[in-house]
Coordinates of C-alpha atoms and ligand atoms in Angstrom, one line a residue:
M25 CA 8.4 -9.8 4.2
T26 CA 11.8 -10.9 2.9
G27 CA 13.4 -14.2 1.9
G28 CA 15.4 -16.1 4.5
T29 CA 13.1 -18.1 6.8
G30 CA 9.9 -16.2 6.2
A31 CA 6.5 -17.8 5.9
V32 CA 4.7 -17.2 2.5
P33 CA 0.9 -17.7 2.4
L34 CA -0.9 -19.2 -0.7
V35 CA -2.8 -15.9 -1.2
D36 CA -2.6 -12.7 0.8
L37 CA -6.1 -11.1 0.8
A38 CA -5.1 -8.6 3.6
A39 CA -2.5 -7.1 1.3
A40 CA -5.1 -6.6 -1.4
H41 CA -7.4 -5.0 1.1
T42 CA -4.8 -2.5 2.1
E43 CA -4.8 -1.1 -1.4
V44 CA -8.6 -0.6 -1.5
A45 CA -9.4 0.0 2.2
A46 CA -10.2 3.7 1.9
E47 CA -12.5 3.3 -1.1
V48 CA -14.2 0.3 0.4
R49 CA -14.9 2.2 3.7
A50 CA -16.3 5.2 1.8
G51 CA -18.5 2.9 -0.3
F52 CA -19.7 1.0 2.7
E53 CA -20.7 4.3 4.4
R54 CA -22.7 5.2 1.2
V55 CA -24.6 1.9 1.3
L56 CA -25.2 2.1 5.1
A57 CA -26.5 5.6 4.8
R58 CA -28.8 4.7 1.9
G59 CA -30.0 1.4 3.4
G60 CA -30.5 -0.9 0.3
F61 CA -28.5 -4.0 0.8
V62 CA -29.5 -6.3 -2.1
K63 CA -29.0 -5.2 -5.7
G64 CA -29.5 -1.4 -6.0
P65 CA -27.3 1.3 -7.6
E66 CA -23.9 -0.1 -6.5
V67 CA -24.7 -3.4 -8.0
A68 CA -26.0 -1.8 -11.2
A69 CA -22.8 0.3 -11.5
F70 CA -20.6 -2.8 -10.9
E71 CA -22.5 -4.7 -13.6
R72 CA -21.9 -1.9 -16.1
E73 CA -18.3 -1.6 -15.2
Y74 CA -17.6 -5.4 -15.3
A75 CA -19.5 -5.7 -18.7
D76 CA -17.2 -3.0 -20.1
F77 CA -14.1 -4.6 -18.6
T78 CA -14.9 -7.9 -20.2
G79 CA -16.1 -6.4 -23.5
T80 CA -19.5 -8.1 -23.0
R81 CA -22.9 -6.3 -23.5
H82 CA -24.6 -7.5 -20.3
C83 CA -23.5 -8.5 -16.9
V84 CA -26.0 -9.7 -14.3
G85 CA -24.9 -10.1 -10.7
A86 CA -25.5 -13.3 -8.7
A87 CA -25.0 -14.6 -5.2
N88 CA -22.0 -16.7 -6.1
G89 CA -20.3 -18.4 -9.0
T90 CA -22.1 -21.8 -8.7
D91 CA -25.4 -20.0 -8.9
A92 CA -24.2 -17.9 -11.8
L93 CA -23.4 -21.1 -13.8
E94 CA -26.8 -22.6 -12.9
L95 CA -28.5 -19.4 -13.9
A96 CA -26.7 -19.3 -17.3
L97 CA -27.7 -22.9 -18.0
R98 CA -31.3 -22.4 -16.9
A99 CA -31.6 -19.2 -19.0
L100 CA -30.8 -21.3 -22.1
D101 CA -34.0 -23.4 -21.6
L102 CA -32.2 -26.6 -22.7
P103 CA -34.2 -29.8 -22.9
P104 CA -34.4 -31.3 -19.3
G105 CA -31.9 -34.1 -18.7
G106 CA -29.8 -33.0 -21.7
G107 CA -26.1 -33.7 -21.7
V108 CA -23.6 -30.9 -21.0
V109 CA -20.0 -31.7 -21.8
L110 CA -17.4 -30.4 -19.3
P111 CA -13.9 -31.4 -18.2
A112 CA -13.4 -33.9 -15.4
N113 CA -10.5 -31.8 -13.9
T114 CA -12.5 -28.9 -12.5
F115 CA -13.8 -27.6 -9.2
V116 CA -16.9 -29.7 -8.4
A117 CA -19.1 -26.6 -8.7
T118 CA -19.1 -26.9 -12.5
A119 CA -20.7 -30.3 -12.4
E120 CA -23.1 -29.3 -9.5
A121 CA -24.4 -26.4 -11.5
V122 CA -25.2 -28.7 -14.5
L123 CA -27.2 -31.0 -12.2
R124 CA -29.0 -28.2 -10.4
A125 CA -30.1 -26.8 -13.8
G126 CA -31.8 -30.2 -14.5
L127 CA -29.1 -31.3 -17.0
H128 CA -26.7 -34.2 -17.1
P129 CA -22.9 -33.8 -16.7
V130 CA -20.9 -35.5 -19.5
L131 CA -17.3 -35.5 -18.3
V132 CA -14.4 -35.6 -20.7
D133 CA -10.6 -35.5 -20.3
A134 CA -8.2 -32.6 -20.5
D135 CA -5.3 -32.1 -22.9
P136 CA -2.1 -33.1 -21.1
A137 CA -0.1 -30.0 -22.2
H138 CA -2.3 -27.3 -20.7
L139 CA -4.9 -29.3 -18.7
L140 CA -7.8 -27.5 -20.5
I141 CA -10.7 -29.4 -22.0
D142 CA -9.4 -31.5 -24.9
P143 CA -11.4 -30.6 -28.1
A144 CA -10.9 -34.1 -29.5
R145 CA -12.4 -35.7 -26.4
A146 CA -15.2 -33.1 -26.4
A147 CA -15.9 -34.0 -30.0
D148 CA -16.4 -37.7 -29.0
A149 CA -18.8 -36.7 -26.3
L150 CA -20.8 -34.1 -28.2
P151 CA -23.2 -36.1 -30.3
G152 CA -26.3 -36.4 -28.1
A153 CA -25.2 -33.5 -25.9
V154 CA -27.1 -30.2 -25.8
A155 CA -24.3 -27.8 -24.6
L156 CA -20.6 -27.5 -24.1
L157 CA -19.2 -26.1 -20.8
P158 CA -15.4 -25.4 -21.0
V159 CA -13.6 -24.3 -17.9
H160 CA -10.9 -21.6 -18.2
L161 CA -8.8 -23.3 -15.7
N162 CA -6.1 -21.6 -13.6
G163 CA -6.4 -18.3 -15.5
Q164 CA -6.3 -19.1 -19.2
L165 CA -9.0 -19.7 -21.7
A166 CA -9.9 -23.1 -23.1
P167 CA -9.3 -23.3 -26.9
M168 CA -12.5 -21.4 -27.9
G169 CA -12.0 -21.5 -31.6
P170 CA -12.0 -25.3 -31.9
L171 CA -14.7 -25.6 -29.2
L172 CA -17.1 -23.2 -30.9
E173 CA -16.6 -25.0 -34.2
L174 CA -17.2 -28.4 -32.6
A175 CA -20.3 -27.1 -30.8
D176 CA -21.9 -26.6 -34.2
G177 CA -24.6 -24.2 -33.0
R178 CA -25.0 -25.8 -29.5
P179 CA -24.6 -23.1 -26.8
V180 CA -21.1 -22.8 -25.3
V181 CA -21.3 -21.8 -21.7
E182 CA -18.0 -20.7 -20.2
D183 CA -16.9 -21.3 -16.6
A184 CA -14.9 -18.1 -16.3
A185 CA -14.5 -18.3 -12.5
Q186 CA -10.7 -18.4 -12.7
S187 CA -10.1 -16.2 -15.8
Q188 CA -11.1 -12.6 -14.9
G189 CA -9.3 -10.4 -17.4
A190 CA -7.8 -13.4 -19.4
R191 CA -7.9 -13.0 -23.2
Q192 CA -7.4 -15.3 -26.2
H193 CA -6.4 -13.7 -29.5
G194 CA -7.2 -10.4 -27.9
R195 CA -10.7 -11.3 -26.9
G196 CA -12.1 -11.9 -23.4
A197 CA -15.6 -13.3 -24.2
Y198 CA -16.4 -15.9 -26.7
G199 CA -19.4 -18.2 -26.0
R200 CA -23.1 -17.6 -25.8
I201 CA -22.9 -17.0 -22.1
A202 CA -20.3 -17.1 -19.3
A203 CA -20.4 -17.3 -15.6
T204 CA -17.8 -16.1 -13.1
S205 CA -17.2 -16.2 -9.4
F206 CA -16.1 -13.4 -7.0
Y207 CA -15.3 -15.8 -4.2
P208 CA -12.6 -14.0 -2.1
G209 CA -9.7 -15.9 -3.4
K210 CA -10.4 -15.4 -7.1
N211 CA -8.5 -12.8 -9.1
L212 CA -11.4 -10.4 -8.5
G213 CA -12.7 -11.3 -5.1
A214 CA -15.5 -10.0 -2.9
Y215 CA -15.6 -10.0 0.9
G216 CA -18.0 -13.0 0.9
D217 CA -19.8 -14.7 -1.9
A218 CA -20.7 -13.1 -5.2
G219 CA -20.8 -14.1 -8.9
A220 CA -22.0 -12.9 -12.3
V221 CA -23.3 -14.0 -15.6
L222 CA -22.0 -12.4 -18.8
T223 CA -23.6 -12.4 -22.3
D224 CA -24.1 -10.3 -25.4
D225 CA -27.7 -11.6 -25.8
P226 CA -30.2 -9.3 -24.2
G227 CA -32.9 -12.0 -24.0
L228 CA -30.5 -14.3 -22.1
A229 CA -29.5 -11.5 -19.7
D230 CA -33.1 -10.8 -19.1
A231 CA -33.8 -14.5 -18.4
V232 CA -30.9 -14.7 -15.9
R233 CA -32.1 -11.6 -14.1
L234 CA -35.6 -13.0 -13.9
I235 CA -34.6 -16.5 -12.7
G236 CA -32.2 -15.1 -10.1
D237 CA -34.9 -13.0 -8.5
H238 CA -37.7 -15.5 -7.9
G239 CA -38.9 -15.3 -11.5
A240 CA -40.3 -11.9 -10.8
R241 CA -39.9 -8.7 -12.9
E242 CA -42.4 -6.9 -10.6
K243 CA -42.7 -7.6 -7.0
Y244 CA -45.1 -10.5 -6.3
T245 CA -45.7 -11.4 -9.9
H246 CA -43.8 -14.6 -10.5
E247 CA -43.6 -15.5 -14.2
R248 CA -41.5 -18.6 -13.6
V249 CA -40.0 -20.6 -10.8
G250 CA -36.7 -19.1 -10.0
L251 CA -34.4 -18.8 -7.1
N252 CA -32.9 -16.2 -4.8
S253 CA -29.5 -15.4 -6.2
R254 CA -28.7 -11.7 -6.3
M255 CA -25.6 -9.6 -5.6
D256 CA -25.3 -7.7 -2.3
A257 CA -24.6 -4.0 -2.4
L258 CA -21.7 -4.2 0.0
Q259 CA -20.0 -6.8 -2.3
A260 CA -20.5 -4.6 -5.3
V261 CA -18.7 -1.8 -3.4
V262 CA -15.7 -4.1 -2.9
L263 CA -15.7 -5.4 -6.4
R264 CA -15.9 -1.9 -7.9
A265 CA -12.9 -0.8 -5.9
K266 CA -10.9 -3.9 -6.8
L267 CA -11.9 -3.9 -10.5
R268 CA -10.0 -0.6 -10.9
R269 CA -6.9 -2.4 -9.8
L270 CA -7.5 -5.7 -11.6
P271 CA -5.5 -4.9 -14.8
A272 CA -2.4 -3.9 -12.6
W273 CA -3.0 -6.9 -10.4
N274 CA -3.2 -9.3 -13.3
A275 CA 0.0 -7.8 -14.7
A276 CA 1.7 -8.3 -11.4
R277 CA 0.5 -12.0 -11.5
R278 CA 2.1 -12.4 -14.9
A279 CA 5.3 -10.9 -13.7
A280 CA 5.3 -13.3 -10.7
A281 CA 4.6 -16.3 -13.0
A282 CA 7.6 -15.2 -15.2
C283 CA 9.7 -15.0 -12.1
Y284 CA 8.8 -18.5 -11.1
D285 CA 9.5 -19.7 -14.7
A286 CA 13.0 -18.2 -14.4
L287 CA 13.7 -19.5 -10.9
L288 CA 12.4 -23.0 -11.5
G289 CA 13.0 -23.6 -15.2
D290 CA 15.9 -26.0 -14.9
V291 CA 14.8 -27.9 -11.8
D292 CA 14.8 -31.7 -11.9
G293 CA 11.6 -33.4 -11.1
L294 CA 9.4 -30.4 -12.0
T295 CA 7.3 -29.5 -15.0
L296 CA 6.1 -25.9 -15.1
P297 CA 2.7 -24.7 -16.3
R298 CA 2.4 -23.7 -19.9
T299 CA 0.4 -21.0 -21.6
A300 CA -1.6 -22.2 -24.6
P301 CA -1.1 -20.5 -28.0
G302 CA -3.0 -17.2 -28.3
N303 CA -3.7 -16.9 -24.6
E304 CA -3.0 -14.0 -22.3
H305 CA -2.9 -15.8 -19.0
V306 CA -4.0 -14.2 -15.7
W307 CA -2.4 -16.8 -13.4
H308 CA -5.3 -17.4 -11.0
L309 CA -3.1 -20.4 -9.9
Y310 CA 0.5 -21.3 -10.7
A311 CA 0.4 -25.1 -10.5
V312 CA 3.6 -27.0 -11.2
R313 CA 3.7 -30.8 -11.8
I314 CA 5.8 -32.9 -9.5
D315 CA 7.2 -35.7 -11.8
P316 CA 5.9 -39.2 -11.0
G317 CA 9.3 -40.3 -9.6
R318 CA 8.8 -38.0 -6.6
D319 CA 6.2 -38.0 -3.9
R320 CA 4.0 -34.9 -4.4
D321 CA 2.5 -35.2 -1.0
A322 CA 5.9 -35.3 0.7
V323 CA 6.9 -32.2 -1.2
L324 CA 3.7 -30.5 -0.1
A325 CA 4.3 -31.5 3.5
A326 CA 7.9 -30.1 3.3
L327 CA 6.6 -26.8 2.0
H328 CA 4.0 -26.6 4.7
A329 CA 6.6 -27.4 7.4
A330 CA 8.7 -24.5 6.1
G331 CA 5.7 -22.1 6.3
I332 CA 5.0 -22.1 2.5
G333 CA 1.2 -22.2 1.9
A334 CA 1.2 -24.4 -1.2
G335 CA -2.0 -26.2 -2.1
V336 CA -3.5 -28.8 -4.5
H337 CA -6.1 -27.9 -7.0
Y338 CA -7.8 -30.4 -7.1
P339 CA -6.7 -33.6 -5.3
V340 CA -9.7 -35.6 -6.6
P341 CA -11.2 -35.2 -10.1
V342 CA -15.0 -34.9 -10.4
H343 CA -15.7 -38.4 -11.5
L344 CA -14.0 -40.0 -8.5
Q345 CA -15.8 -37.8 -5.9
P346 CA -18.3 -39.8 -3.9
A347 CA -21.2 -37.5 -4.9
F348 CA -20.5 -38.1 -8.6
R349 CA -19.9 -41.9 -8.5
F350 CA -23.5 -42.3 -9.8
L351 CA -22.1 -41.2 -13.2
G352 CA -20.5 -44.6 -13.4
H353 CA -16.9 -43.7 -14.1
R354 CA -14.1 -45.8 -12.6
E355 CA -10.5 -44.9 -11.9
G356 CA -8.7 -44.8 -15.2
A357 CA -11.6 -43.2 -17.1
F358 CA -9.9 -39.9 -17.5
P359 CA -6.1 -40.5 -17.3
T360 CA -5.0 -36.8 -17.7
A361 CA -7.4 -35.5 -15.1
E362 CA -6.3 -38.3 -12.7
R363 CA -2.6 -37.6 -13.3
A364 CA -3.2 -33.9 -12.7
A365 CA -4.8 -34.7 -9.4
R366 CA -1.8 -36.8 -8.4
E367 CA 1.0 -34.5 -9.6
L368 CA -0.1 -30.9 -9.4
L369 CA 1.1 -28.6 -6.7
T370 CA -0.1 -24.9 -6.5
L371 CA 2.6 -22.4 -5.4
P372 CA 1.8 -19.2 -3.6
L373 CA 1.0 -16.4 -6.1
Y374 CA -0.7 -13.1 -5.6
P375 CA -0.2 -9.6 -6.9
Q376 CA 1.6 -8.2 -3.9
M377 CA 4.1 -11.0 -3.7
T378 CA 7.7 -10.0 -3.6
V379 CA 10.7 -11.5 -5.5
A380 CA 12.2 -12.3 -2.2
Q381 CA 9.1 -14.4 -1.2
Q382 CA 9.3 -16.1 -4.6
E383 CA 13.0 -16.9 -4.1
R384 CA 12.1 -18.4 -0.7
V385 CA 9.4 -20.6 -2.2
A386 CA 11.8 -21.8 -4.9
E387 CA 14.5 -22.5 -2.5
V388 CA 12.3 -24.6 -0.2
L389 CA 10.7 -26.4 -3.2
M390 CA 14.1 -27.4 -4.6
K391 CA 15.2 -28.7 -1.3
A392 CA 12.0 -30.6 -0.8
L393 CA 12.3 -32.2 -4.3
R394 CA 15.8 -33.4 -3.5
G395 CA 14.4 -35.1 -0.4
A396 CA 11.3 -36.6 -2.0
H397 CA 12.3 -39.4 -4.3
G398 CA 9.2 -41.5 -4.2
Ligands
PLP26 C1 -14.7 -20.9 -7.7 C2 -15.2 -21.7 -8.9 C3 -16.6 -22.0 -9.1 C4 -17.7 -21.6 -8.1 O1 -17.8 -20.4 -7.6 P1 -18.4 -20.0 -6.2 O2 -18.5 -18.6 -6.2 O3 -17.5 -20.6 -5.2 O4 -19.7 -20.7 -6.1 C5 -17.0 -22.6 -10.2 N1 -16.0 -23.1 -11.1 C6 -14.7 -22.9 -10.9 C7 -13.8 -23.4 -11.9 C8 -14.3 -22.2 -9.8 O5 -12.9 -22.1 -9.6

C-alpha cells in the first residue's frame, strides 16, 4: 500500500498474521494431533514465556481480559462491597470486573496532560476504599510511584490490557497483581478471546488458578465457588508465536508514533498525545485531541469518507454509560474524562504500517481540520 488515495485501516491484523502464519499452522497441527484444547502444555509454555517477558514471577492464563481483572480482584479476598478506585476514562470492562468481583467502582478523573488516573483525585477517593485499579491507557503506565505511595498498603491492581511491553523507569510490573487482555486488537492479540493475570505472589497466582477453574485443584473437588475462565491451547499457540515478535512490533509502533509526531507537530487545531516522564510507551493507540473549536465528529467522518479507519476511544466515559448511571454521577462530574470523550480521535497505527500510509493519514487529517471549524 502506498500514499496517494489508498485506504488505511485502523489496525491490520492480517499483516501481523502473515508474519506468524507458518509458526501458527505448525502449532495448530501440534495441538490438533494431541487433542487437548483447554489449558495444557502450550498454555503452560506461554504462561512461562509471558511471565519472563514481563519480569513477573507468575502468569496465569484466563479466557479474556475482563475475566482476568475479575480473577485478580477476587483472588485478593477484599471485603465484599469495598470500594475500588479506578479512572472514569477507561473501557467499560474495568468497571464491570469490579462489580462482578462483588466490589464497588469508585470513579475518579484523569490528569489532563496524559489522560492517566490523576493521583490527586485518587487520593481524595481512597479513604474508605479497599483497592486502587489504575489503567495503563493507550500503551503507557499510570504513575505507579505516586499511586503505590498513596495506596498505603492497599492492593494496587493494574489494568494492563493496553500496555503489553510498556515500562516505567525500566520496570514493567509494579502492583500486587495485574491483568491483561489478548483480544485480537491489543498489542499482543490472540485469534479470539484470551487474557492473563500477572503477579509475583505465589499465593495469589494459586488463588487465580483455582477461581478460574471452578474452584477445583483436583477434578470434582471444588474448594470454592469459581468460574470457567481458562486459556485455550490454540490461543496459546498464536500468543507464543506473536510474543516472539512483540519487542520488534512495539519498536515499530514507537517509530510510527514518532513519525506522526513529526508529520502533525505544527498542525493547527490538533494536540498530540504525550508520554509521561519515565515511561516507555508501546502505543496501543495513538489518540490526538481535536481542539474544541473544531468538530471532532466531522473530522472523523471526513477521515472515514477518505478510507482512513480512524476511531474514538472512548466516546462515552464510564459514569455516563446507561449501565453505570446507578453510580449517581451527572455530566460534569469528571471534566477531563468528558473532554477526552468529546475531543479524542484515534489514528491508524500498527507495526506493519508504512510511512506512505502515515503521510496519507496526515494529509487527509489536515484537510479535514481545515474544513471542520465547529
Ligand atoms: C480490552 C480491555 C479490557 C478487556 O479485555 P477483554 O479481553 O476484551 O475482556 C479491559 N480493560 C481495558 C483498558 C481494555 O482495553
